[in-house]
Amino acid sequence: AQSVTQLGSHVSVSEGALVLLRCNYSSSVPPYLFWYVQYPNQGLQLLLKYTTGATLVKGINGFEAEFKKSETSFHLTKPSAHMSDAAEYFCAVSDRGYNQGGKLIFGQGTELSVKP
Amino acid sequence: NAGVTQTPKFQVLKTGQSMTLQCAQDMNHNSMYWYRQDPGMGLRLIYYSASEGTTDKGEVPNGYNVSRLNKREFSLRLESAAPSQTSVYFCASSEVGLAGVIGETQYFGPGTRLLVL
């Protein structure tokens, strides 16, 4: 069965600093991996996803993530944090079982704070 | 194109009351999902519907029922609300069909905040 672990429930960075949000997964089959962002009092929206092909995936708002099979990781990075990046970020893996309707298994979430 | 809509946005119930959360999508998606979000626990799947006419249990189905009314609408019912069901509920949809097209993005509604006293 698939599972996702996000290391750190809260991360705080200064504006302009590197953002690194960690995600490790467990999957018995090649995973499909996602990062979603949730701004306060809103639903989730997709930042980026990895299915097949290039292991470095670029998403919206300058975020990117690298799929590392050997480390079972899919960490999210952004070179320079902006105040508007403050939000909660969720890593997810797709349940690839037959007829599973594309279910996602989510990590616990990481709240990102950006200090001026 | 409204995407995924949910009603109501906020609801207060007393223990034992019932209510139905409504969800609709206008993207012609096959699959729809109901999640609950609780602090420190991420999103947990309650029920999902891989196609019109089918529904299946997710991780935390106890105390809930669902109806896939048609391709657009997927409702979640609490028959007898309990304080443990205080949560934020999200509906989502995805272009994933029985044929197993996977890796597709799920699109989320704005959520329903439910407080059970």
PDB file of C-alpha atoms in Angstrom:
ATOM      1  CA  ALA A   1       0.000   0.000   0.000  1.00  0.00           C
ATOM      2  CA  GLN A   2       1.139   3.521  -0.735  1.00  0.00           C
ATOM      3  CA  SER A   3       1.913   6.078   1.944  1.00  0.00           C
ATOM      4  CA  VAL A   4       3.378   9.570   2.176  1.00  0.00           C
ATOM      5  CA  THR A   5       5.399  11.218   4.923  1.00  0.00           C
ATOM      6  CA  GLN A   6       6.070  14.935   5.014  1.00  0.00           C
ATOM      7  CA  LEU A   7       8.938  15.894   7.282  1.00  0.00           C
ATOM      8  CA  GLY A   8       8.131  18.957   9.334  1.00  0.00           C
ATOM      9  CA  SER A   9       4.615  20.198   9.991  1.00  0.00           C
ATOM     10  CA  HIS A  10       5.830  23.812  10.043  1.00  0.00           C
ATOM     11  CA  VAL A  11       8.621  25.435   8.047  1.00  0.00           C
ATOM     12  CA  SER A  12       9.579  29.080   8.368  1.00  0.00           C
ATOM     13  CA  VAL A  13      11.834  30.922   5.914  1.00  0.00           C
ATOM     14  CA  SER A  14      12.780  34.527   5.265  1.00  0.00           C
ATOM     15  CA  GLU A  15      11.620  36.279   2.142  1.00  0.00           C
ATOM     16  CA  GLY A  16      14.151  35.590  -0.611  1.00  0.00           C
ATOM     17  CA  ALA A  17      15.480  32.422   1.012  1.00  0.00           C
ATOM     18  CA  LEU A  18      15.359  28.909  -0.395  1.00  0.00           C
ATOM     19  CA  VAL A  19      12.201  26.932   0.249  1.00  0.00           C
ATOM     20  CA  LEU A  20      12.627  23.173   0.798  1.00  0.00           C
ATOM     21  CA  LEU A  21       9.648  21.035   1.763  1.00  0.00           C
ATOM     22  CA  ARG A  22      10.372  17.348   2.212  1.00  0.00           C
ATOM     23  CA  CYS A  23       8.249  14.429   1.078  1.00  0.00           C
ATOM     24  CA  ASN A  24       9.031  10.721   1.184  1.00  0.00           C
ATOM     25  CA  TYR A  25       6.747   8.059  -0.179  1.00  0.00           C
ATOM     26  CA  SER A  26       6.262   4.349  -0.004  1.00  0.00           C
ATOM     27  CA  SER A  27       4.902   2.520  -3.021  1.00  0.00           C
ATOM     28  CA  SER A  28       5.084  -1.013  -4.329  1.00  0.00           C
ATOM     29  CA  VAL A  29       4.722   0.203  -7.916  1.00  0.00           C
ATOM     30  CA  PRO A  30       6.252   3.160  -9.766  1.00  0.00           C
ATOM     31  CA  PRO A  31       4.502   6.111  -8.142  1.00  0.00           C
ATOM     32  CA  TYR A  32       2.600   9.041  -9.519  1.00  0.00           C
ATOM     33  CA  LEU A  33       3.390  11.967  -7.197  1.00  0.00           C
ATOM     34  CA  PHE A  34       1.742  15.325  -6.638  1.00  0.00           C
ATOM     35  CA  TRP A  35       2.233  18.540  -4.711  1.00  0.00           C
ATOM     36  CA  TYR A  36      -0.829  20.602  -3.867  1.00  0.00           C
ATOM     37  CA  VAL A  37      -1.019  24.027  -2.202  1.00  0.00           C
ATOM     38  CA  GLN A  38      -3.808  25.297   0.033  1.00  0.00           C
ATOM     39  CA  TYR A  39      -4.127  28.998   0.748  1.00  0.00           C
ATOM     40  CA  PRO A  40      -6.089  30.033   3.848  1.00  0.00           C
ATOM     41  CA  ASN A  41      -9.789  29.198   3.662  1.00  0.00           C
ATOM     42  CA  GLN A  42      -9.497  27.791   0.151  1.00  0.00           C
ATOM     43  CA  GLY A  43      -9.481  24.409  -1.523  1.00  0.00           C
ATOM     44  CA  LEU A  44      -6.377  22.662  -2.795  1.00  0.00           C
ATOM     45  CA  GLN A  45      -4.803  23.443  -6.141  1.00  0.00           C
ATOM     46  CA  LEU A  46      -2.178  21.522  -8.039  1.00  0.00           C
ATOM     47  CA  LEU A  47       1.379  22.859  -7.955  1.00  0.00           C
ATOM     48  CA  LEU A  48       3.006  20.104  -9.985  1.00  0.00           C
ATOM     49  CA  LYS A  49       2.975  16.377 -10.606  1.00  0.00           C
ATOM     50  CA  TYR A  50       5.281  13.569 -11.686  1.00  0.00           C
ATOM     51  CA  THR A  51       3.966  10.670 -13.715  1.00  0.00           C
ATOM     52  CA  THR A  52       6.654   9.489 -16.118  1.00  0.00           C
ATOM     53  CA  GLY A  53       9.609  10.946 -17.980  1.00  0.00           C
ATOM     54  CA  ALA A  54      11.834  13.734 -16.695  1.00  0.00           C
ATOM     55  CA  THR A  55      12.404  13.425 -12.973  1.00  0.00           C
ATOM     56  CA  LEU A  56      12.722  17.181 -12.417  1.00  0.00           C
ATOM     57  CA  VAL A  57       9.250  18.644 -12.633  1.00  0.00           C
ATOM     58  CA  LYS A  58       8.491  22.342 -12.832  1.00  0.00           C
ATOM     59  CA  GLY A  59       5.238  23.741 -11.528  1.00  0.00           C
ATOM     60  CA  ILE A  60       3.456  27.005 -11.047  1.00  0.00           C
ATOM     61  CA  ASN A  61       4.782  30.012  -9.115  1.00  0.00           C
ATOM     62  CA  GLY A  62       8.429  28.991  -9.559  1.00  0.00           C
ATOM     63  CA  PHE A  63       8.210  25.710  -7.642  1.00  0.00           C
ATOM     64  CA  GLU A  64       9.868  22.512  -8.749  1.00  0.00           C
ATOM     65  CA  ALA A  65      10.305  18.996  -7.406  1.00  0.00           C
ATOM     66  CA  GLU A  66      12.639  16.135  -8.194  1.00  0.00           C
ATOM     67  CA  PHE A  67      11.625  12.497  -8.160  1.00  0.00           C
ATOM     68  CA  LYS A  68      14.444  10.407  -6.685  1.00  0.00           C
ATOM     69  CA  LYS A  69      13.594   6.740  -6.835  1.00  0.00           C
ATOM     70  CA  SER A  70      16.661   5.637  -4.879  1.00  0.00           C
ATOM     71  CA  GLU A  71      15.712   7.903  -1.986  1.00  0.00           C
ATOM     72  CA  THR A  72      11.913   7.447  -2.389  1.00  0.00           C
ATOM     73  CA  SER A  73      11.663  11.221  -2.208  1.00  0.00           C
ATOM     74  CA  PHE A  74       9.833  14.009  -4.006  1.00  0.00           C
ATOM     75  CA  HIS A  75      10.999  17.185  -2.270  1.00  0.00           C
ATOM     76  CA  LEU A  76       9.540  20.559  -3.263  1.00  0.00           C
ATOM     77  CA  THR A  77      11.847  23.547  -3.745  1.00  0.00           C
ATOM     78  CA  LYS A  78      11.737  27.183  -4.723  1.00  0.00           C
ATOM     79  CA  PRO A  79      14.937  29.248  -5.002  1.00  0.00           C
ATOM     80  CA  SER A  80      13.536  32.447  -3.521  1.00  0.00           C
ATOM     81  CA  ALA A  81      10.525  32.618  -1.197  1.00  0.00           C
ATOM     82  CA  HIS A  82       7.890  35.288  -1.607  1.00  0.00           C
ATOM     83  CA  MET A  83       5.410  36.439   1.009  1.00  0.00           C
ATOM     84  CA  SER A  84       2.605  35.108  -1.176  1.00  0.00           C
ATOM     85  CA  ASP A  85       4.016  31.560  -0.831  1.00  0.00           C
ATOM     86  CA  ALA A  86       2.756  31.338   2.742  1.00  0.00           C
ATOM     87  CA  ALA A  87       0.303  28.437   2.657  1.00  0.00           C
ATOM     88  CA  GLU A  88      -0.059  24.771   3.501  1.00  0.00           C
ATOM     89  CA  TYR A  89       1.537  22.285   1.127  1.00  0.00           C
ATOM     90  CA  PHE A  90       0.502  18.690   0.660  1.00  0.00           C
ATOM     91  CA  CYS A  91       2.393  15.870  -0.998  1.00  0.00           C
ATOM     92  CA  ALA A  92       0.308  13.002  -2.396  1.00  0.00           C
ATOM     93  CA  VAL A  93       0.771   9.684  -4.162  1.00  0.00           C
ATOM     94  CA  SER A  94      -1.757   8.126  -6.496  1.00  0.00           C
ATOM     95  CA  ASP A  95      -3.182   4.720  -5.635  1.00  0.00           C
ATOM     96  CA  ARG A  96      -2.437   2.868  -8.820  1.00  0.00           C
ATOM     97  CA  GLY A  97      -4.486  -0.213  -8.002  1.00  0.00           C
ATOM     98  CA  TYR A  98      -6.869  -1.418 -10.717  1.00  0.00           C
ATOM     99  CA  ASN A  99     -10.215   0.327 -10.714  1.00  0.00           C
ATOM    100  CA  GLN A 100      -9.194   2.561  -7.817  1.00  0.00           C
ATOM    101  CA  GLY A 101     -10.557   5.648  -9.481  1.00  0.00           C
ATOM    102  CA  GLY A 102      -7.319   7.598  -9.187  1.00  0.00           C
ATOM    103  CA  LYS A 103      -7.433   7.848  -5.412  1.00  0.00           C
ATOM    104  CA  LEU A 104      -4.797  10.032  -3.799  1.00  0.00           C
ATOM    105  CA  ILE A 105      -3.062   9.345  -0.497  1.00  0.00           C
ATOM    106  CA  PHE A 106      -2.017  12.605   1.138  1.00  0.00           C
ATOM    107  CA  GLY A 107       0.734  13.452   3.554  1.00  0.00           C
ATOM    108  CA  GLN A 108       0.004  15.337   6.753  1.00  0.00           C
ATOM    109  CA  GLY A 109       0.813  18.713   5.242  1.00  0.00           C
ATOM    110  CA  THR A 110       3.528  21.315   5.857  1.00  0.00           C
ATOM    111  CA  GLU A 111       2.637  24.866   6.751  1.00  0.00           C
ATOM    112  CA  LEU A 112       5.054  27.342   5.205  1.00  0.00           C
ATOM    113  CA  SER A 113       5.534  30.724   6.839  1.00  0.00           C
ATOM    114  CA  VAL A 114       7.505  33.493   5.113  1.00  0.00           C
ATOM    115  CA  LYS A 115       9.063  36.226   7.254  1.00  0.00           C
ATOM    116  CA  PRO A 116       9.677  39.681   5.820  1.00  0.00           C
TER     117      PRO A 116
ATOM    118  CA  ASN B   1     -16.788  27.322 -15.976  1.00  0.00           C
ATOM    119  CA  ALA B   2     -17.239  27.146 -12.200  1.00  0.00           C
ATOM    120  CA  GLY B   3     -15.123  23.994 -11.654  1.00  0.00           C
ATOM    121  CA  VAL B   4     -16.137  22.209  -8.440  1.00  0.00           C
ATOM    122  CA  THR B   5     -18.766  23.870  -6.261  1.00  0.00           C
ATOM    123  CA  GLN B   6     -19.844  22.902  -2.767  1.00  0.00           C
ATOM    124  CA  THR B   7     -22.774  23.913  -0.599  1.00  0.00           C
ATOM    125  CA  PRO B   8     -23.093  24.984   2.108  1.00  0.00           C
ATOM    126  CA  LYS B   9     -19.867  26.820   2.940  1.00  0.00           C
ATOM    127  CA  PHE B  10     -20.429  26.568   6.674  1.00  0.00           C
ATOM    128  CA  GLN B  11     -22.833  24.596   8.863  1.00  0.00           C
ATOM    129  CA  VAL B  12     -23.437  24.113  12.563  1.00  0.00           C
ATOM    130  CA  LEU B  13     -25.249  20.962  13.677  1.00  0.00           C
ATOM    131  CA  LYS B  14     -26.303  19.504  16.973  1.00  0.00           C
ATOM    132  CA  THR B  15     -25.342  15.945  17.811  1.00  0.00           C
ATOM    133  CA  GLY B  16     -27.774  13.548  16.178  1.00  0.00           C
ATOM    134  CA  GLN B  17     -28.935  15.890  13.438  1.00  0.00           C
ATOM    135  CA  SER B  18     -28.597  14.924   9.807  1.00  0.00           C
ATOM    136  CA  MET B  19     -27.477  16.886   6.792  1.00  0.00           C
ATOM    137  CA  THR B  20     -26.348  16.497   3.200  1.00  0.00           C
ATOM    138  CA  LEU B  21     -23.323  18.204   1.704  1.00  0.00           C
ATOM    139  CA  GLN B  22     -23.724  18.936  -1.977  1.00  0.00           C
ATOM    140  CA  CYS B  23     -21.024  18.873  -4.638  1.00  0.00           C
ATOM    141  CA  ALA B  24     -21.208  19.528  -8.363  1.00  0.00           C
ATOM    142  CA  GLN B  25     -18.619  19.735 -11.134  1.00  0.00           C
ATOM    143  CA  ASP B  26     -18.974  21.115 -14.638  1.00  0.00           C
ATOM    144  CA  MET B  27     -15.819  19.597 -16.156  1.00  0.00           C
ATOM    145  CA  ASN B  28     -17.462  16.359 -17.358  1.00  0.00           C
ATOM    146  CA  HIS B  29     -15.176  14.340 -15.065  1.00  0.00           C
ATOM    147  CA  ASN B  30     -15.792  10.667 -14.438  1.00  0.00           C
ATOM    148  CA  SER B  31     -14.449  10.425 -10.893  1.00  0.00           C
ATOM    149  CA  MET B  32     -15.485  12.329  -7.789  1.00  0.00           C
ATOM    150  CA  TYR B  33     -14.240  12.205  -4.203  1.00  0.00           C
ATOM    151  CA  TRP B  34     -15.117  13.311  -0.706  1.00  0.00           C
ATOM    152  CA  TYR B  35     -12.315  14.095   1.763  1.00  0.00           C
ATOM    153  CA  ARG B  36     -12.202  15.403   5.285  1.00  0.00           C
ATOM    154  CA  GLN B  37      -9.378  17.602   6.522  1.00  0.00           C
ATOM    155  CA  ASP B  38      -8.362  17.646  10.159  1.00  0.00           C
ATOM    156  CA  PRO B  39      -5.361  19.447  11.673  1.00  0.00           C
ATOM    157  CA  GLY B  40      -2.161  17.430  11.422  1.00  0.00           C
ATOM    158  CA  MET B  41      -3.819  14.604   9.493  1.00  0.00           C
ATOM    159  CA  GLY B  42      -3.819  15.858   5.945  1.00  0.00           C
ATOM    160  CA  LEU B  43      -6.793  14.892   3.802  1.00  0.00           C
ATOM    161  CA  ARG B  44      -8.445  11.541   4.309  1.00  0.00           C
ATOM    162  CA  LEU B  45     -10.696   9.973   1.725  1.00  0.00           C
ATOM    163  CA  ILE B  46     -14.237   9.252   2.900  1.00  0.00           C
ATOM    164  CA  TYR B  47     -15.859   7.895  -0.274  1.00  0.00           C
ATOM    165  CA  TYR B  48     -15.213   8.075  -3.968  1.00  0.00           C
ATOM    166  CA  SER B  49     -17.058   7.402  -7.179  1.00  0.00           C
ATOM    167  CA  ALA B  50     -15.008   6.153 -10.113  1.00  0.00           C
ATOM    168  CA  SER B  51     -17.909   6.662 -12.504  1.00  0.00           C
ATOM    169  CA  GLU B  52     -21.602   7.503 -12.569  1.00  0.00           C
ATOM    170  CA  GLY B  53     -23.499   4.772 -10.761  1.00  0.00           C
ATOM    171  CA  THR B  54     -20.595   3.461  -8.669  1.00  0.00           C
ATOM    172  CA  THR B  55     -19.381   4.401  -5.214  1.00  0.00           C
ATOM    173  CA  ASP B  56     -16.728   2.906  -2.954  1.00  0.00           C
ATOM    174  CA  LYS B  57     -15.487   3.386   0.572  1.00  0.00           C
ATOM    175  CA  GLY B  58     -12.305   5.241   1.274  1.00  0.00           C
ATOM    176  CA  GLU B  59     -10.199   5.362   4.398  1.00  0.00           C
ATOM    177  CA  VAL B  60     -12.792   6.796   6.831  1.00  0.00           C
ATOM    178  CA  PRO B  61     -16.341   5.940   5.644  1.00  0.00           C
ATOM    179  CA  ASN B  62     -18.011   5.229   8.995  1.00  0.00           C
ATOM    180  CA  GLY B  63     -20.896   7.585   9.746  1.00  0.00           C
ATOM    181  CA  TYR B  64     -21.264   8.750   6.150  1.00  0.00           C
ATOM    182  CA  ASN B  65     -23.213   7.800   3.058  1.00  0.00           C
ATOM    183  CA  VAL B  66     -22.884   9.078  -0.502  1.00  0.00           C
ATOM    184  CA  SER B  67     -24.963   9.329  -3.640  1.00  0.00           C
ATOM    185  CA  ARG B  68     -23.675   9.829  -7.165  1.00  0.00           C
ATOM    186  CA  LEU B  69     -26.830  11.453  -8.445  1.00  0.00           C
ATOM    187  CA  ASN B  70     -25.555  11.851 -11.998  1.00  0.00           C
ATOM    188  CA  LYS B  71     -22.230  12.538 -13.658  1.00  0.00           C
ATOM    189  CA  ARG B  72     -22.130  16.098 -12.275  1.00  0.00           C
ATOM    190  CA  GLU B  73     -23.266  15.639  -8.686  1.00  0.00           C
ATOM    191  CA  PHE B  74     -21.917  13.699  -5.714  1.00  0.00           C
ATOM    192  CA  SER B  75     -23.487  14.250  -2.295  1.00  0.00           C
ATOM    193  CA  LEU B  76     -22.282  13.290   1.170  1.00  0.00           C
ATOM    194  CA  ARG B  77     -24.804  12.569   3.931  1.00  0.00           C
ATOM    195  CA  LEU B  78     -24.339  12.497   7.668  1.00  0.00           C
ATOM    196  CA  GLU B  79     -27.291  10.544   9.069  1.00  0.00           C
ATOM    197  CA  SER B  80     -26.631  11.256  12.750  1.00  0.00           C
ATOM    198  CA  ALA B  81     -23.905  13.808  13.259  1.00  0.00           C
ATOM    199  CA  ALA B  82     -21.319  13.350  16.013  1.00  0.00           C
ATOM    200  CA  PRO B  83     -18.766  15.842  17.401  1.00  0.00           C
ATOM    201  CA  SER B  84     -16.005  13.672  15.859  1.00  0.00           C
ATOM    202  CA  GLN B  85     -17.344  14.690  12.456  1.00  0.00           C
ATOM    203  CA  THR B  86     -16.425  18.317  13.055  1.00  0.00           C
ATOM    204  CA  SER B  87     -14.087  18.954  10.154  1.00  0.00           C
ATOM    205  CA  VAL B  88     -13.608  20.676   6.823  1.00  0.00           C
ATOM    206  CA  TYR B  89     -15.020  18.626   3.957  1.00  0.00           C
ATOM    207  CA  PHE B  90     -13.679  18.839   0.430  1.00  0.00           C
ATOM    208  CA  CYS B  91     -15.139  17.477  -2.747  1.00  0.00           C
ATOM    209  CA  ALA B  92     -12.885  16.841  -5.740  1.00  0.00           C
ATOM    210  CA  SER B  93     -13.203  15.535  -9.269  1.00  0.00           C
ATOM    211  CA  SER B  94     -10.830  14.012 -11.798  1.00  0.00           C
ATOM    212  CA  GLU B  95     -10.775  12.755 -15.360  1.00  0.00           C
ATOM    213  CA  VAL B  96     -10.064   9.177 -14.371  1.00  0.00           C
ATOM    214  CA  GLY B  97     -12.185   6.350 -15.675  1.00  0.00           C
ATOM    215  CA  LEU B  98     -12.659   2.673 -15.056  1.00  0.00           C
ATOM    216  CA  ALA B  99     -10.098   1.951 -17.757  1.00  0.00           C
ATOM    217  CA  GLY B 100      -7.507   3.100 -15.265  1.00  0.00           C
ATOM    218  CA  VAL B 101      -6.340   6.388 -16.700  1.00  0.00           C
ATOM    219  CA  ILE B 102      -4.289   7.502 -13.771  1.00  0.00           C
ATOM    220  CA  GLY B 103      -1.996  10.291 -12.809  1.00  0.00           C
ATOM    221  CA  GLU B 104      -4.709  12.793 -13.556  1.00  0.00           C
ATOM    222  CA  THR B 105      -5.102  15.963 -11.534  1.00  0.00           C
ATOM    223  CA  GLN B 106      -7.838  16.202  -8.951  1.00  0.00           C
ATOM    224  CA  TYR B 107      -9.680  19.529  -8.830  1.00  0.00           C
ATOM    225  CA  PHE B 108     -10.977  20.628  -5.462  1.00  0.00           C
ATOM    226  CA  GLY B 109     -13.961  22.627  -4.324  1.00  0.00           C
ATOM    227  CA  PRO B 110     -13.682  25.448  -1.750  1.00  0.00           C
ATOM    228  CA  GLY B 111     -14.760  23.233   1.154  1.00  0.00           C
ATOM    229  CA  THR B 112     -17.538  23.032   3.728  1.00  0.00           C
ATOM    230  CA  ARG B 113     -16.728  23.798   7.351  1.00  0.00           C
ATOM    231  CA  LEU B 114     -18.874  21.667   9.638  1.00  0.00           C
ATOM    232  CA  LEU B 115     -19.164  22.131  13.394  1.00  0.00           C
ATOM    233  CA  VAL B 116     -21.056  19.500  15.382  1.00  0.00           C
ATOM    234  CA  LEU B 117     -21.959  20.541  18.905  1.00  0.00           C
TER     235      LEU B 117
END
